[in-house]
């Protein structure tokens, strides 16, 4: 796998969501990815970083890393949290008009693979996208 | 990332400086129209509200940071009639933006009115498709 650029460190506030989108857009454009793929990864970035912002304390940082290989784009978002993410059974389905709870379902729809790793008080969400 | 440089500007058409008595062409923000912006190093959103026509026009990105601006604009029109949400100029929307649309639609529907999404841009359409909301919302194409 091609190594991506240095991970981006962001404050856990709502303005960081746009910063994360801009960062991912820049990396994927530089790598020559097509616009549909970029739109998908950017939407997923926004959803995952939004969850991270909402789960993090004000003094905590969120780490966003994106790596491009020949056949895949891998997005990792890590943050310190004591609050578990909702179980995967709730990510999709349900009433389309429900007030909230769509974010991870959108990512799951867009990504080839979506995984969550909880360890040492940190959660890392990894989403892998088909690049070919 | 707190930049401290955020520019949040609300221009109301009732401000004495807007328009003039000689009937000259009104500057943006003339009577019956107001705009609000979130423009900083990161987030970008502009909302134009035509009060009499009950049209809210969104330009820019709708996310957790900016969607409350749209929420306030729709809320400010009150619940006395339908509201048109012009989404032609939405350059990005995620589930936080969608949440505002769905919540405001529900408030209007409870009052017997509609929230009509006018000319959604491709990024809006994509999120509506993925979430299965396309067939549950009032969407109009001009």
Short mmCIF file of C-alpha atoms in Angstrom, two decimals:
data_model
loop_
_atom_site.label_atom_id
_atom_site.label_comp_id
_atom_site.label_asym_id
_atom_site.label_seq_id
_atom_site.Cartn_x
_atom_site.Cartn_y
_atom_site.Cartn_z
CA UNK A 1 0.00 0.00 0.00
CA UNK A 2 1.21 3.47 -0.87
CA UNK A 3 1.87 5.49 2.23
CA UNK A 4 -0.31 8.56 2.60
CA UNK A 5 0.81 11.98 3.77
CA UNK A 6 1.30 12.81 7.43
CA UNK A 7 -1.98 12.46 9.34
CA UNK A 8 -3.87 15.67 9.95
CA UNK A 9 -4.42 16.61 13.59
CA UNK A 10 -7.60 18.55 14.28
CA UNK A 11 -9.23 20.17 17.28
CA UNK A 12 -12.48 18.52 18.28
CA UNK A 13 -14.72 21.34 17.09
CA UNK A 14 -17.26 21.64 14.32
CA UNK A 15 -15.08 23.79 12.04
CA UNK A 16 -12.64 20.87 11.84
CA UNK A 17 -15.15 18.90 9.76
CA UNK A 18 -14.68 21.20 6.75
CA UNK A 19 -10.92 21.23 7.33
CA UNK A 20 -10.89 17.42 7.19
CA UNK A 21 -12.90 17.48 3.95
CA UNK A 22 -10.51 20.00 2.38
CA UNK A 23 -7.50 17.89 3.42
CA UNK A 24 -8.92 14.67 1.97
CA UNK A 25 -9.95 16.45 -1.23
CA UNK A 26 -6.40 17.77 -1.65
CA UNK A 27 -4.73 14.40 -1.09
CA UNK A 28 -7.05 12.58 -3.50
CA UNK A 29 -6.81 15.27 -6.17
CA UNK A 30 -3.02 15.15 -5.96
CA UNK A 31 -3.20 11.38 -6.37
CA UNK A 32 -5.30 11.81 -9.53
CA UNK A 33 -8.47 10.16 -8.20
CA UNK A 34 -11.66 10.71 -10.17
CA UNK A 35 -14.29 13.13 -8.95
CA UNK A 36 -16.92 10.51 -8.04
CA UNK A 37 -14.47 8.68 -5.79
CA UNK A 38 -13.36 11.95 -4.21
CA UNK A 39 -16.99 12.91 -3.53
CA UNK A 40 -17.63 9.56 -1.83
CA UNK A 41 -14.53 9.65 0.37
CA UNK A 42 -15.15 13.31 1.28
CA UNK A 43 -18.75 12.53 2.30
CA UNK A 44 -17.55 9.59 4.42
CA UNK A 45 -14.86 11.81 5.98
CA UNK A 46 -17.48 14.36 6.96
CA UNK A 47 -19.66 11.70 8.59
CA UNK A 48 -16.86 10.02 10.53
CA UNK A 49 -15.23 13.27 11.68
CA UNK A 50 -18.65 14.60 12.74
CA UNK A 51 -19.06 11.55 14.98
CA UNK A 52 -15.55 12.07 16.35
CA UNK A 53 -16.21 15.75 17.11
CA UNK A 54 -19.42 14.87 18.91
CA UNK A 55 -17.76 12.09 20.93
CA UNK A 56 -14.62 14.02 21.91
CA UNK A 57 -13.93 16.39 24.75
CA UNK A 58 -12.96 19.98 23.90
CA UNK A 59 -9.24 19.51 24.55
CA UNK A 60 -8.91 16.35 22.54
CA UNK A 61 -7.56 15.93 19.04
CA UNK A 62 -8.86 14.02 16.07
CA UNK A 63 -6.42 12.37 13.69
CA UNK A 64 -7.36 11.99 10.03
CA UNK A 65 -5.22 9.89 7.68
CA UNK A 66 -5.94 9.03 4.07
CA UNK A 67 -3.81 6.73 1.92
CA UNK A 68 -4.17 6.02 -1.79
CA UNK A 69 -3.14 2.74 -3.41
CA UNK A 70 -3.75 1.41 -6.93
CA UNK A 71 -7.05 -0.22 -6.10
CA UNK A 72 -8.15 1.36 -2.82
CA UNK A 73 -8.36 4.51 -0.75
CA UNK A 74 -8.08 3.96 3.01
CA UNK A 75 -9.42 6.52 5.45
CA UNK A 76 -8.59 6.34 9.16
CA UNK A 77 -10.12 8.67 11.74
CA UNK A 78 -8.97 8.28 15.35
CA UNK A 79 -10.04 10.05 18.51
CA UNK A 80 -10.03 9.54 22.25
CA UNK A 81 -13.46 8.62 23.51
CA UNK A 82 -15.19 6.89 26.32
CA UNK A 83 -18.43 6.76 24.40
CA UNK A 84 -18.90 3.74 22.16
CA UNK A 85 -20.24 4.21 18.65
CA UNK A 86 -23.68 2.78 17.94
CA UNK A 87 -23.73 -0.94 17.05
CA UNK A 88 -23.58 -1.78 13.35
CA UNK A 89 -27.11 -3.24 13.43
CA UNK A 90 -28.44 0.29 13.82
CA UNK A 91 -26.42 1.94 11.02
CA UNK A 92 -28.89 1.26 8.24
CA UNK A 93 -32.55 0.57 7.84
CA UNK A 94 -35.26 1.94 10.06
CA UNK A 95 -37.55 4.81 9.24
CA UNK A 96 -36.02 6.97 6.48
CA UNK A 97 -37.53 10.03 8.17
CA UNK A 98 -36.06 9.34 11.61
CA UNK A 99 -34.52 12.49 13.06
CA UNK A 100 -30.91 11.27 13.19
CA UNK A 101 -28.56 8.31 13.09
CA UNK A 102 -27.73 8.18 9.39
CA UNK A 103 -24.01 8.93 9.41
CA UNK A 104 -22.42 5.50 9.65
CA UNK A 105 -25.08 3.99 7.37
CA UNK A 106 -23.97 6.45 4.68
CA UNK A 107 -20.32 5.46 5.18
CA UNK A 108 -21.20 1.77 5.06
CA UNK A 109 -23.03 2.36 1.79
CA UNK A 110 -20.06 4.17 0.24
CA UNK A 111 -17.18 2.03 1.50
CA UNK A 112 -16.10 -1.46 0.51
CA UNK A 113 -15.29 -2.10 4.15
CA UNK A 114 -15.95 -0.22 7.39
CA UNK A 115 -14.42 -1.22 10.70
CA UNK A 116 -14.17 0.17 14.22
CA UNK A 117 -11.35 -0.50 16.61
CA UNK A 118 -11.67 0.38 20.29
CA UNK A 119 -8.50 0.20 22.35
CA UNK A 120 -6.91 2.15 25.20
CA UNK A 121 -9.71 4.70 25.31
CA UNK A 122 -9.31 5.48 21.61
CA UNK A 123 -11.54 4.60 18.72
CA UNK A 124 -10.27 4.32 15.16
CA UNK A 125 -12.77 4.14 12.34
CA UNK A 126 -11.33 2.72 9.11
CA UNK A 127 -13.15 2.90 5.80
CA UNK A 128 -11.76 1.39 2.60
CA UNK A 129 -13.05 2.50 -0.81
CA UNK A 130 -12.64 0.88 -4.23
CA UNK A 131 -10.39 3.06 -6.33
CA UNK A 132 -10.61 1.21 -9.63
CA UNK B 1 -9.26 24.75 15.31
CA UNK B 2 -10.30 28.16 16.63
CA UNK B 3 -9.15 30.79 14.20
CA UNK B 4 -10.85 33.71 15.85
CA UNK B 5 -11.39 35.15 12.39
CA UNK B 6 -14.89 34.03 11.78
CA UNK B 7 -17.04 36.45 9.91
CA UNK B 8 -20.70 36.12 10.68
CA UNK B 9 -22.79 38.74 9.07
CA UNK B 10 -26.51 39.13 9.12
CA UNK B 11 -27.92 41.80 6.84
CA UNK B 12 -31.55 42.64 7.21
CA UNK B 13 -33.50 44.43 4.54
CA UNK B 14 -35.30 46.56 7.07
CA UNK B 15 -32.05 48.31 7.88
CA UNK B 16 -32.43 52.01 6.98
CA UNK B 17 -29.44 51.83 4.63
CA UNK B 18 -31.10 49.26 2.38
CA UNK B 19 -32.69 50.61 -0.82
CA UNK B 20 -33.76 54.19 -1.37
CA UNK B 21 -36.92 56.18 -1.92
CA UNK B 22 -36.11 57.12 -5.53
CA UNK B 23 -36.78 53.58 -6.70
CA UNK B 24 -33.22 52.84 -7.67
CA UNK B 25 -32.26 49.26 -7.95
CA UNK B 26 -31.97 47.88 -4.45
CA UNK B 27 -28.65 46.60 -3.27
CA UNK B 28 -28.54 42.98 -2.16
CA UNK B 29 -30.41 42.76 1.09
CA UNK B 30 -33.25 45.05 0.07
CA UNK B 31 -36.61 44.95 1.86
CA UNK B 32 -38.07 41.49 2.27
CA UNK B 33 -34.74 39.78 1.85
CA UNK B 34 -31.99 39.02 4.28
CA UNK B 35 -28.77 37.06 4.17
CA UNK B 36 -26.62 35.36 6.73
CA UNK B 37 -23.12 34.00 6.26
CA UNK B 38 -20.64 31.74 7.90
CA UNK B 39 -17.31 32.43 6.22
CA UNK B 40 -14.07 31.52 7.94
CA UNK B 41 -10.93 29.62 7.07
CA UNK B 42 -12.85 26.37 7.19
CA UNK B 43 -16.61 26.53 6.88
CA UNK B 44 -18.47 28.23 4.06
CA UNK B 45 -22.20 28.86 3.90
CA UNK B 46 -24.47 31.65 2.75
CA UNK B 47 -28.22 31.67 3.28
CA UNK B 48 -30.55 34.08 1.48
CA UNK B 49 -34.12 34.38 2.71
CA UNK B 50 -36.91 35.91 0.64
CA UNK B 51 -39.40 36.54 3.42
CA UNK B 52 -42.58 37.21 1.42
CA UNK B 53 -41.96 34.39 -1.04
CA UNK B 54 -40.88 32.07 1.81
CA UNK B 55 -37.84 30.91 -0.17
CA UNK B 56 -34.60 29.98 1.58
CA UNK B 57 -31.65 29.76 -0.83
CA UNK B 58 -28.52 27.95 0.35
CA UNK B 59 -25.04 28.40 -1.10
CA UNK B 60 -22.07 26.37 0.12
CA UNK B 61 -21.59 23.42 2.43
CA UNK B 62 -24.20 22.08 4.87
CA UNK B 63 -22.66 20.21 7.79
CA UNK B 64 -22.73 20.14 11.60
CA UNK B 65 -21.15 23.59 11.74
CA UNK B 66 -23.31 25.35 9.18
CA UNK B 67 -26.68 23.55 9.18
CA UNK B 68 -27.93 25.50 12.25
CA UNK B 69 -27.81 28.64 10.10
CA UNK B 70 -30.27 27.04 7.67
CA UNK B 71 -32.35 25.80 10.58
CA UNK B 72 -32.66 29.34 11.97
CA UNK B 73 -33.56 30.73 8.54
CA UNK B 74 -36.43 28.28 8.06
CA UNK B 75 -37.59 28.67 11.64
CA UNK B 76 -37.58 32.45 11.20
CA UNK B 77 -40.23 32.22 8.49
CA UNK B 78 -42.71 30.72 10.93
CA UNK B 79 -45.19 27.95 10.30
CA UNK B 80 -47.91 29.78 8.38
CA UNK B 81 -47.26 28.32 4.95
CA UNK B 82 -45.06 26.19 2.73
CA UNK B 83 -41.34 26.90 2.57
CA UNK B 84 -39.19 26.43 -0.53
CA UNK B 85 -35.59 25.39 0.09
CA UNK B 86 -33.54 26.23 -2.99
CA UNK B 87 -30.64 23.75 -2.90
CA UNK B 88 -29.16 24.41 -6.37
CA UNK B 89 -26.09 26.03 -4.83
CA UNK B 90 -25.36 23.44 -2.15
CA UNK B 91 -21.81 22.29 -2.83
CA UNK B 92 -21.76 19.64 -0.10
CA UNK B 93 -24.24 18.08 2.32
CA UNK B 94 -23.88 15.29 4.87
CA UNK B 95 -26.26 13.72 7.38
CA UNK B 96 -26.08 16.77 9.66
CA UNK B 97 -27.49 18.90 6.84
CA UNK B 98 -30.07 16.25 6.11
CA UNK B 99 -31.09 16.19 9.76
CA UNK B 100 -32.01 19.87 9.58
CA UNK B 101 -34.05 19.35 6.42
CA UNK B 102 -35.92 16.38 7.89
CA UNK B 103 -36.58 18.11 11.22
CA UNK B 104 -37.88 21.33 9.62
CA UNK B 105 -40.01 19.35 7.19
CA UNK B 106 -41.61 17.59 10.14
CA UNK B 107 -42.36 20.86 11.97
CA UNK B 108 -44.00 22.29 8.85
CA UNK B 109 -45.92 19.12 8.15
CA UNK B 110 -47.26 19.09 11.71
CA UNK B 111 -48.57 22.61 10.99
CA UNK B 112 -50.21 21.40 7.77
CA UNK B 113 -47.57 22.78 5.39
CA UNK B 114 -44.79 21.53 3.16
CA UNK B 115 -41.05 21.96 2.88
CA UNK B 116 -40.29 21.83 -0.84
CA UNK B 117 -36.71 21.13 -1.92
CA UNK B 118 -36.11 22.99 -5.14
CA UNK B 119 -33.52 21.88 -7.70
CA UNK B 120 -31.20 19.84 -5.47
CA UNK B 121 -27.58 19.83 -6.61
CA UNK B 122 -25.75 16.56 -7.32
CA UNK B 123 -24.23 16.32 -3.81
CA UNK B 124 -27.69 16.75 -2.27
CA UNK B 125 -29.24 14.18 -4.61
CA UNK B 126 -26.52 11.68 -3.76
CA UNK B 127 -27.20 11.87 -0.02
CA UNK B 128 -30.96 11.70 -0.56
CA UNK B 129 -30.51 8.59 -2.71
CA UNK B 130 -28.18 6.82 -0.27
CA UNK B 131 -30.51 7.42 2.68
CA UNK B 132 -33.69 6.51 0.78
CA UNK B 133 -35.15 9.93 1.49
CA UNK B 134 -35.64 10.91 -2.14
CA UNK B 135 -39.10 9.36 -2.28
CA UNK B 136 -40.15 10.76 1.12
CA UNK B 137 -39.44 14.45 0.50
CA UNK B 138 -41.11 17.02 -1.73
CA UNK B 139 -38.62 17.71 -4.50
CA UNK B 140 -39.34 20.13 -7.34
CA UNK B 141 -37.34 20.71 -10.49
CA UNK B 142 -37.73 24.01 -12.31
#
